PDB file of C-alpha atoms and ligand atoms in Angstrom:
ATOM      1  CA  MET A   1     108.392 150.223  29.313  1.00  0.00           C
ATOM      2  CA  VAL A   2     106.063 147.599  30.165  1.00  0.00           C
ATOM      3  CA  GLY A   3     108.611 145.449  31.851  1.00  0.00           C
ATOM      4  CA  LEU A   4     109.797 148.496  33.884  1.00  0.00           C
ATOM      5  CA  GLY A   5     106.169 149.486  34.816  1.00  0.00           C
ATOM      6  CA  ALA A   6     105.252 145.967  36.158  1.00  0.00           C
ATOM      7  CA  ALA A   7     108.433 145.734  38.128  1.00  0.00           C
ATOM      8  CA  GLY A   8     107.714 149.192  39.869  1.00  0.00           C
ATOM      9  CA  LEU A   9     104.034 148.180  40.584  1.00  0.00           C
ATOM     10  CA  VAL A  10     105.152 144.879  42.284  1.00  0.00           C
ATOM     11  CA  THR A  11     107.963 146.137  44.064  1.00  0.00           C
ATOM     12  CA  ALA A  12     106.743 149.180  45.394  1.00  0.00           C
ATOM     13  CA  PRO A  13     103.499 147.722  47.495  1.00  0.00           C
ATOM     14  CA  TYR A  14     105.979 144.813  48.731  1.00  0.00           C
ATOM     15  CA  LEU A  15     108.180 147.218  50.068  1.00  0.00           C
ATOM     16  CA  GLN A  16     105.731 149.224  51.866  1.00  0.00           C
ATOM     17  CA  GLY A  17     103.822 146.261  53.044  1.00  0.00           C
ATOM     18  CA  GLY A  18     107.073 144.431  54.455  1.00  0.00           C
ATOM     19  CA  ILE A  19     107.716 146.486  57.638  1.00  0.00           C
ATOM     20  CA  GLU A  20     104.052 146.969  58.575  1.00  0.00           C
ATOM     21  CA  ALA A  21     102.688 143.442  57.762  1.00  0.00           C
ATOM     22  CA  PHE A  22     105.468 141.903  59.824  1.00  0.00           C
ATOM     23  CA  LEU A  23     105.068 144.243  62.810  1.00  0.00           C
ATOM     24  CA  GLY A  24     101.279 143.423  62.700  1.00  0.00           C
ATOM     25  CA  ALA A  25     101.764 139.685  62.625  1.00  0.00           C
ATOM     26  CA  ALA A  26     104.162 140.186  65.580  1.00  0.00           C
ATOM     27  CA  SER A  27     101.984 141.944  67.981  1.00  0.00           C
ATOM     28  CA  ASP A  28      98.822 140.482  68.952  1.00  0.00           C
ATOM     29  CA  LYS A  29      97.605 143.376  70.866  1.00  0.00           C
ATOM     30  CA  ASP A  30      98.174 145.629  67.629  1.00  0.00           C
ATOM     31  CA  PRO A  31      97.130 143.550  64.487  1.00  0.00           C
ATOM     32  CA  THR A  32      96.991 146.659  62.620  1.00  0.00           C
ATOM     33  CA  GLY A  33     100.523 147.474  63.523  1.00  0.00           C
ATOM     34  CA  LEU A  34      99.130 151.131  63.464  1.00  0.00           C
ATOM     35  CA  THR A  35      98.448 151.827  67.057  1.00  0.00           C
ATOM     36  CA  GLY A  36     102.099 151.949  68.491  1.00  0.00           C
ATOM     37  CA  LEU A  37     101.859 155.818  68.615  1.00  0.00           C
ATOM     38  CA  LEU A  38     103.305 156.645  71.863  1.00  0.00           C
ATOM     39  CA  PRO A  39     101.311 159.218  73.810  1.00  0.00           C
ATOM     40  CA  ASN A  40     103.958 162.096  73.825  1.00  0.00           C
ATOM     41  CA  GLY A  41     105.910 160.713  70.914  1.00  0.00           C
ATOM     42  CA  GLY A  42     104.829 163.349  68.573  1.00  0.00           C
ATOM     43  CA  GLY A  43     104.228 160.766  65.792  1.00  0.00           C
ATOM     44  CA  PHE A  44     106.748 158.105  66.459  1.00  0.00           C
ATOM     45  CA  ARG A  45     105.766 154.667  66.257  1.00  0.00           C
ATOM     46  CA  TYR A  46     107.437 151.984  68.569  1.00  0.00           C
ATOM     47  CA  TYR A  47     109.216 149.498  66.527  1.00  0.00           C
ATOM     48  CA  SER A  48     110.660 146.207  67.600  1.00  0.00           C
ATOM     49  CA  VAL A  49     111.308 143.069  65.723  1.00  0.00           C
ATOM     50  CA  ALA A  50     111.896 141.224  68.843  1.00  0.00           C
ATOM     51  CA  SER A  51     108.869 140.327  71.323  1.00  0.00           C
ATOM     52  CA  SER A  52     110.454 141.555  74.451  1.00  0.00           C
ATOM     53  CA  VAL A  53     113.819 143.268  75.238  1.00  0.00           C
ATOM     54  CA  PRO A  54     115.406 143.318  78.542  1.00  0.00           C
ATOM     55  CA  GLU A  55     115.788 146.699  80.169  1.00  0.00           C
ATOM     56  CA  ARG A  56     119.690 147.962  80.527  1.00  0.00           C
ATOM     57  CA  GLY A  57     120.779 151.053  82.453  1.00  0.00           C
ATOM     58  CA  PRO A  58     124.155 152.134  83.876  1.00  0.00           C
ATOM     59  CA  GLU A  59     124.882 149.296  85.951  1.00  0.00           C
ATOM     60  CA  ASN A  60     124.575 146.801  83.133  1.00  0.00           C
ATOM     61  CA  TYR A  61     124.793 148.408  79.820  1.00  0.00           C
ATOM     62  CA  ARG A  62     127.875 147.683  77.853  1.00  0.00           C
ATOM     63  CA  LEU A  63     129.060 148.593  74.300  1.00  0.00           C
ATOM     64  CA  THR A  64     131.793 146.825  72.753  1.00  0.00           C
ATOM     65  CA  VAL A  65     134.021 147.706  69.740  1.00  0.00           C
ATOM     66  CA  ASP A  66     135.941 144.796  68.062  1.00  0.00           C
ATOM     67  CA  GLY A  67     136.566 143.021  64.877  1.00  0.00           C
ATOM     68  CA  LEU A  68     139.230 144.422  62.658  1.00  0.00           C
ATOM     69  CA  VAL A  69     140.795 146.883  65.323  1.00  0.00           C
ATOM     70  CA  GLU A  70     144.229 147.388  67.058  1.00  0.00           C
ATOM     71  CA  ARG A  71     142.296 147.709  70.347  1.00  0.00           C
ATOM     72  CA  PRO A  72     138.907 146.260  71.154  1.00  0.00           C
ATOM     73  CA  MET A  73     137.122 148.370  73.612  1.00  0.00           C
ATOM     74  CA  THR A  74     134.266 148.091  75.980  1.00  0.00           C
ATOM     75  CA  TYR A  75     132.260 151.272  77.175  1.00  0.00           C
ATOM     76  CA  THR A  76     129.776 151.438  79.996  1.00  0.00           C
ATOM     77  CA  LEU A  77     126.971 154.111  79.819  1.00  0.00           C
ATOM     78  CA  ASP A  78     129.159 156.420  82.147  1.00  0.00           C
ATOM     79  CA  ALA A  79     132.028 156.105  79.817  1.00  0.00           C
ATOM     80  CA  LEU A  80     129.987 157.249  76.830  1.00  0.00           C
ATOM     81  CA  ARG A  81     128.380 160.019  78.802  1.00  0.00           C
ATOM     82  CA  ALA A  82     131.858 161.361  79.550  1.00  0.00           C
ATOM     83  CA  LEU A  83     133.078 161.825  75.865  1.00  0.00           C
ATOM     84  CA  PRO A  84     132.285 165.041  73.941  1.00  0.00           C
ATOM     85  CA  GLN A  85     128.688 165.066  72.956  1.00  0.00           C
ATOM     86  CA  THR A  86     127.282 166.155  69.478  1.00  0.00           C
ATOM     87  CA  ARG A  87     123.903 167.369  68.894  1.00  0.00           C
ATOM     88  CA  VAL A  88     121.874 167.019  65.457  1.00  0.00           C
ATOM     89  CA  VAL A  89     118.448 168.163  64.673  1.00  0.00           C
ATOM     90  CA  ARG A  90     116.758 166.679  61.330  1.00  0.00           C
ATOM     91  CA  ASP A  91     113.547 164.708  60.237  1.00  0.00           C
ATOM     92  CA  VAL A  92     113.190 161.162  61.477  1.00  0.00           C
ATOM     93  CA  GLN A  93     111.816 159.486  58.351  1.00  0.00           C
ATOM     94  CA  CYS A  94     110.679 155.809  58.383  1.00  0.00           C
ATOM     95  CA  VAL A  95     110.743 154.046  54.934  1.00  0.00           C
ATOM     96  CA  THR A  96     106.936 153.308  55.283  1.00  0.00           C
ATOM     97  CA  GLY A  97     105.997 157.015  55.268  1.00  0.00           C
ATOM     98  CA  TRP A  98     105.916 158.421  58.737  1.00  0.00           C
ATOM     99  CA  ARG A  99     108.012 161.274  59.699  1.00  0.00           C
ATOM    100  CA  VAL A 100     108.707 163.197  62.669  1.00  0.00           C
ATOM    101  CA  PRO A 101     110.192 166.794  61.840  1.00  0.00           C
ATOM    102  CA  GLY A 102     112.898 168.540  63.675  1.00  0.00           C
ATOM    103  CA  THR A 103     113.865 165.650  66.042  1.00  0.00           C
ATOM    104  CA  PRO A 104     117.173 166.556  68.062  1.00  0.00           C
ATOM    105  CA  PHE A 105     119.524 163.566  68.927  1.00  0.00           C
ATOM    106  CA  GLU A 106     122.525 163.600  71.122  1.00  0.00           C
ATOM    107  CA  GLY A 107     125.412 161.481  71.712  1.00  0.00           C
ATOM    108  CA  VAL A 108     129.166 160.525  70.768  1.00  0.00           C
ATOM    109  CA  THR A 109     130.062 160.588  67.089  1.00  0.00           C
ATOM    110  CA  LEU A 110     130.933 156.937  65.612  1.00  0.00           C
ATOM    111  CA  THR A 111     133.953 158.540  64.108  1.00  0.00           C
ATOM    112  CA  ARG A 112     135.428 159.139  67.741  1.00  0.00           C
ATOM    113  CA  LEU A 113     134.777 155.637  68.793  1.00  0.00           C
ATOM    114  CA  LEU A 114     136.434 154.207  65.526  1.00  0.00           C
ATOM    115  CA  ASP A 115     139.513 156.751  66.225  1.00  0.00           C
ATOM    116  CA  ALA A 116     139.774 155.305  69.831  1.00  0.00           C
ATOM    117  CA  CYS A 117     140.225 151.755  68.706  1.00  0.00           C
ATOM    118  CA  GLY A 118     142.377 152.010  66.011  1.00  0.00           C
ATOM    119  CA  VAL A 119     140.729 150.803  62.625  1.00  0.00           C
ATOM    120  CA  ARG A 120     143.015 148.269  60.888  1.00  0.00           C
ATOM    121  CA  PRO A 121     143.430 149.198  57.254  1.00  0.00           C
ATOM    122  CA  GLU A 122     141.636 146.182  56.019  1.00  0.00           C
ATOM    123  CA  ALA A 123     138.119 146.925  57.350  1.00  0.00           C
ATOM    124  CA  ARG A 124     135.901 148.804  55.147  1.00  0.00           C
ATOM    125  CA  ALA A 125     132.675 148.215  56.850  1.00  0.00           C
ATOM    126  CA  ILE A 126     130.834 147.857  60.221  1.00  0.00           C
ATOM    127  CA  ARG A 127     128.253 145.728  61.694  1.00  0.00           C
ATOM    128  CA  PHE A 128     125.918 146.570  64.457  1.00  0.00           C
ATOM    129  CA  SER A 129     124.328 144.218  66.979  1.00  0.00           C
ATOM    130  CA  CYS A 130     121.806 144.834  69.511  1.00  0.00           C
ATOM    131  CA  PHE A 131     120.969 143.454  72.926  1.00  0.00           C
ATOM    132  CA  ASP A 132     117.357 142.422  71.672  1.00  0.00           C
ATOM    133  CA  GLY A 133     119.426 139.399  70.210  1.00  0.00           C
ATOM    134  CA  THR A 134     117.984 139.801  67.030  1.00  0.00           C
ATOM    135  CA  TYR A 135     118.307 143.235  64.908  1.00  0.00           C
ATOM    136  CA  THR A 136     121.515 143.906  62.993  1.00  0.00           C
ATOM    137  CA  GLU A 137     122.723 146.906  60.790  1.00  0.00           C
ATOM    138  CA  SER A 138     125.482 148.008  58.759  1.00  0.00           C
ATOM    139  CA  LEU A 139     127.295 150.860  57.490  1.00  0.00           C
ATOM    140  CA  THR A 140     130.518 151.483  55.393  1.00  0.00           C
ATOM    141  CA  LEU A 141     133.432 153.233  56.911  1.00  0.00           C
ATOM    142  CA  PRO A 142     132.821 156.570  54.861  1.00  0.00           C
ATOM    143  CA  GLN A 143     129.218 156.611  55.794  1.00  0.00           C
ATOM    144  CA  ALA A 144     130.119 155.671  59.441  1.00  0.00           C
ATOM    145  CA  ARG A 145     132.370 158.679  59.618  1.00  0.00           C
ATOM    146  CA  ARG A 146     129.993 161.290  58.906  1.00  0.00           C
ATOM    147  CA  ASP A 147     129.478 163.917  61.348  1.00  0.00           C
ATOM    148  CA  ASP A 148     125.737 163.251  61.420  1.00  0.00           C
ATOM    149  CA  VAL A 149     126.101 159.432  62.479  1.00  0.00           C
ATOM    150  CA  MET A 150     126.579 158.815  66.160  1.00  0.00           C
ATOM    151  CA  VAL A 151     125.896 156.432  69.086  1.00  0.00           C
ATOM    152  CA  ALA A 152     123.110 158.317  70.732  1.00  0.00           C
ATOM    153  CA  LEU A 153     122.361 158.714  74.193  1.00  0.00           C
ATOM    154  CA  ARG A 154     119.563 161.291  74.140  1.00  0.00           C
ATOM    155  CA  MET A 155     116.547 161.926  71.970  1.00  0.00           C
ATOM    156  CA  GLN A 156     114.297 165.062  71.977  1.00  0.00           C
ATOM    157  CA  ASP A 157     116.532 166.475  74.876  1.00  0.00           C
ATOM    158  CA  LYS A 158     115.801 163.536  77.275  1.00  0.00           C
ATOM    159  CA  PRO A 159     117.825 160.253  77.732  1.00  0.00           C
ATOM    160  CA  LEU A 160     116.834 157.726  75.159  1.00  0.00           C
ATOM    161  CA  SER A 161     114.006 155.512  76.510  1.00  0.00           C
ATOM    162  CA  HIS A 162     113.794 152.089  76.511  1.00  0.00           C
ATOM    163  CA  SER A 163     110.979 151.873  74.054  1.00  0.00           C
ATOM    164  CA  HIS A 164     113.124 154.239  71.495  1.00  0.00           C
ATOM    165  CA  GLY A 165     116.060 151.914  72.088  1.00  0.00           C
ATOM    166  CA  GLY A 166     117.636 153.256  75.158  1.00  0.00           C
ATOM    167  CA  PRO A 167     119.834 153.522  76.766  1.00  0.00           C
ATOM    168  CA  VAL A 168     122.010 153.730  73.552  1.00  0.00           C
ATOM    169  CA  ARG A 169     120.879 153.601  69.970  1.00  0.00           C
ATOM    170  CA  LEU A 170     122.759 154.039  66.522  1.00  0.00           C
ATOM    171  CA  TYR A 171     121.518 157.251  64.759  1.00  0.00           C
ATOM    172  CA  VAL A 172     122.175 157.634  61.321  1.00  0.00           C
ATOM    173  CA  ALA A 173     120.645 161.033  60.302  1.00  0.00           C
ATOM    174  CA  PRO A 174     120.648 161.137  56.367  1.00  0.00           C
ATOM    175  CA  MET A 175     119.152 157.571  56.149  1.00  0.00           C
ATOM    176  CA  TYR A 176     115.746 155.978  56.639  1.00  0.00           C
ATOM    177  CA  PHE A 177     115.291 155.315  60.369  1.00  0.00           C
ATOM    178  CA  TYR A 178     115.839 151.302  60.045  1.00  0.00           C
ATOM    179  CA  LYS A 179     119.426 152.033  59.974  1.00  0.00           C
ATOM    180  CA  SER A 180     119.189 153.487  63.321  1.00  0.00           C
ATOM    181  CA  ALA A 181     119.674 150.279  65.398  1.00  0.00           C
ATOM    182  CA  LYS A 182     117.760 150.508  68.867  1.00  0.00           C
ATOM    183  CA  TRP A 183     119.331 148.690  71.930  1.00  0.00           C
ATOM    184  CA  LEU A 184     123.028 148.922  70.371  1.00  0.00           C
ATOM    185  CA  SER A 185     125.433 146.625  71.910  1.00  0.00           C
ATOM    186  CA  GLY A 186     128.155 145.790  69.396  1.00  0.00           C
ATOM    187  CA  ILE A 187     130.202 147.775  66.705  1.00  0.00           C
ATOM    188  CA  THR A 188     132.281 145.300  64.699  1.00  0.00           C
ATOM    189  CA  LEU A 189     134.633 146.295  62.128  1.00  0.00           C
ATOM    190  CA  THR A 190     134.324 143.920  59.245  1.00  0.00           C
ATOM    191  CA  ARG A 191     136.015 143.586  55.757  1.00  0.00           C
ATOM    192  CA  ASP A 192     132.927 144.048  53.766  1.00  0.00           C
ATOM    193  CA  VAL A 193     129.432 145.177  54.351  1.00  0.00           C
ATOM    194  CA  GLU A 194     126.997 142.526  55.876  1.00  0.00           C
ATOM    195  CA  PRO A 195     123.368 143.406  55.039  1.00  0.00           C
ATOM    196  CA  GLY A 196     121.345 144.064  58.447  1.00  0.00           C
ATOM    197  CA  TYR A 197     118.162 142.342  59.365  1.00  0.00           C
ATOM    198  CA  TRP A 198     115.500 144.495  57.133  1.00  0.00           C
ATOM    199  CA  GLU A 199     118.259 144.537  54.258  1.00  0.00           C
ATOM    200  CA  ASP A 200     118.256 140.769  54.268  1.00  0.00           C
ATOM    201  CA  LEU A 201     114.409 141.209  53.485  1.00  0.00           C
ATOM    202  CA  GLY A 202     114.799 143.441  50.463  1.00  0.00           C
ATOM    203  CA  TYR A 203     115.383 146.970  51.955  1.00  0.00           C
ATOM    204  CA  ASP A 204     118.526 149.036  50.394  1.00  0.00           C
ATOM    205  CA  VAL A 205     121.520 148.742  52.287  1.00  0.00           C
ATOM    206  CA  ASP A 206     122.619 152.164  51.252  1.00  0.00           C
ATOM    207  CA  ALA A 207     119.194 153.720  52.622  1.00  0.00           C
ATOM    208  CA  TRP A 208     119.618 157.615  52.080  1.00  0.00           C
ATOM    209  CA  VAL A 209     116.473 159.323  52.395  1.00  0.00           C
ATOM    210  CA  GLY A 210     114.808 159.964  49.059  1.00  0.00           C
ATOM    211  CA  ARG A 211     117.339 158.252  47.113  1.00  0.00           C
ATOM    212  CA  SER A 212     116.713 154.779  47.769  1.00  0.00           C
ATOM    213  CA  ASN A 213     114.166 151.827  48.311  1.00  0.00           C
ATOM    214  CA  GLY A 214     112.359 153.063  45.086  1.00  0.00           C
ATOM    215  CA  ARG A 215     112.015 156.779  46.242  1.00  0.00           C
ATOM    216  CA  ASP A 216     114.619 158.053  43.968  1.00  0.00           C
ATOM    217  CA  ASP A 217     112.497 160.844  42.297  1.00  0.00           C
ATOM    218  CA  ALA A 218     110.686 161.654  45.708  1.00  0.00           C
ATOM    219  CA  PRO A 219     110.738 165.454  46.533  1.00  0.00           C
ATOM    220  CA  THR A 220     112.529 166.094  49.823  1.00  0.00           C
ATOM    221  CA  VAL A 221     110.006 166.981  52.250  1.00  0.00           C
TER     222      VAL A 221
HETATM  223  N1  MTE B 301     116.689 146.638  67.494  1.00  0.00           N
HETATM  224  C1  MTE B 301     116.008 147.343  66.791  1.00  0.00           C
HETATM  225  N2  MTE B 301     116.028 148.788  66.246  1.00  0.00           N
HETATM  226  C2  MTE B 301     115.341 149.092  65.136  1.00  0.00           C
HETATM  227  C3  MTE B 301     114.099 148.399  64.830  1.00  0.00           C
HETATM  228  C4  MTE B 301     113.770 147.244  65.483  1.00  0.00           C
HETATM  229  O1  MTE B 301     112.674 146.663  65.043  1.00  0.00           O
HETATM  230  N3  MTE B 301     114.811 146.633  66.251  1.00  0.00           N
HETATM  231  N4  MTE B 301     113.324 148.952  63.743  1.00  0.00           N
HETATM  232  C5  MTE B 301     113.745 150.073  63.032  1.00  0.00           C
HETATM  233  C6  MTE B 301     112.982 150.795  62.178  1.00  0.00           C
HETATM  234  S1  MTE B 301     112.099 150.263  60.992  1.00  0.00           S
HETATM  235  C7  MTE B 301     112.478 151.916  62.722  1.00  0.00           C
HETATM  236  S2  MTE B 301     111.425 153.022  61.812  1.00  0.00           S
HETATM  237  C8  MTE B 301     112.810 152.679  63.988  1.00  0.00           C
HETATM  238  C9  MTE B 301     111.865 152.918  64.869  1.00  0.00           C
HETATM  239  O2  MTE B 301     112.436 153.811  66.068  1.00  0.00           O
HETATM  240  P1  MTE B 301     111.307 154.121  67.133  1.00  0.00           P
HETATM  241  O3  MTE B 301     110.894 152.650  67.777  1.00  0.00           O
HETATM  242  O4  MTE B 301     112.249 154.711  68.319  1.00  0.00           O
HETATM  243  O5  MTE B 301     110.274 154.875  66.636  1.00  0.00           O
HETATM  244  O6  MTE B 301     114.038 151.766  64.701  1.00  0.00           O
HETATM  245  C10 MTE B 301     114.570 151.145  63.973  1.00  0.00           C
HETATM  246  N5  MTE B 301     115.684 150.463  64.489  1.00  0.00           N
HETATM  247 MO1   MO B 302     110.957 151.903  60.000  1.00  0.00          MO
END
């Protein structure tokens, strides 16, 4: 009893402090890490673990799909826009507590891109990379094939802005928002899950909202 209690007390504040403390330290203009509220962002905070990220648009944005696939692919922004688009409206939930209700995302389901490249039978997972040069994420194939997991081109019924990871970010609706990698540039099919940036620092790889990161008994809000 005492052992379990103590572990809970130590673990929860550490996890809570992780992202906020890191972001605070990373930004000299915003030592609290709390003023990243966008003027019209409706409660969003703007997060980046990289100090600066180049802008990419229709001329120079590319998304590659490679690794354990039959046909490696490269998509331009126009090519992604030309594919059928899916719209999902859910609450955005950051693991540190902030939440943005009813946020529309629109884009191409990951499962469509996986079908197009021909996933080889030995592939069981995906590693995502970003053109900020730093952030990574991961999903298992069954997670990636859900119909609420997409390569998002639009958020809140507008093209994704640079600060929110535009022109293209990953959007994993049922998981904490750290799974939704911004500035997405690479989708690599792998044999096993390779934990992403925050997961190497202690956050859960399976990041289901309300059922991970020590929040297993949290009420769904
Ligand atoms: N490339 C990249 N993607 C990222 C992050 C990041 O720092 N870099 N932060 C993650 C976290 S912790 C959150 S809560 C959301 C924040 O998205 P927003 O900046 O659009 O609010 O992006 C996620 N994806
Ligand atoms: Mo987050």
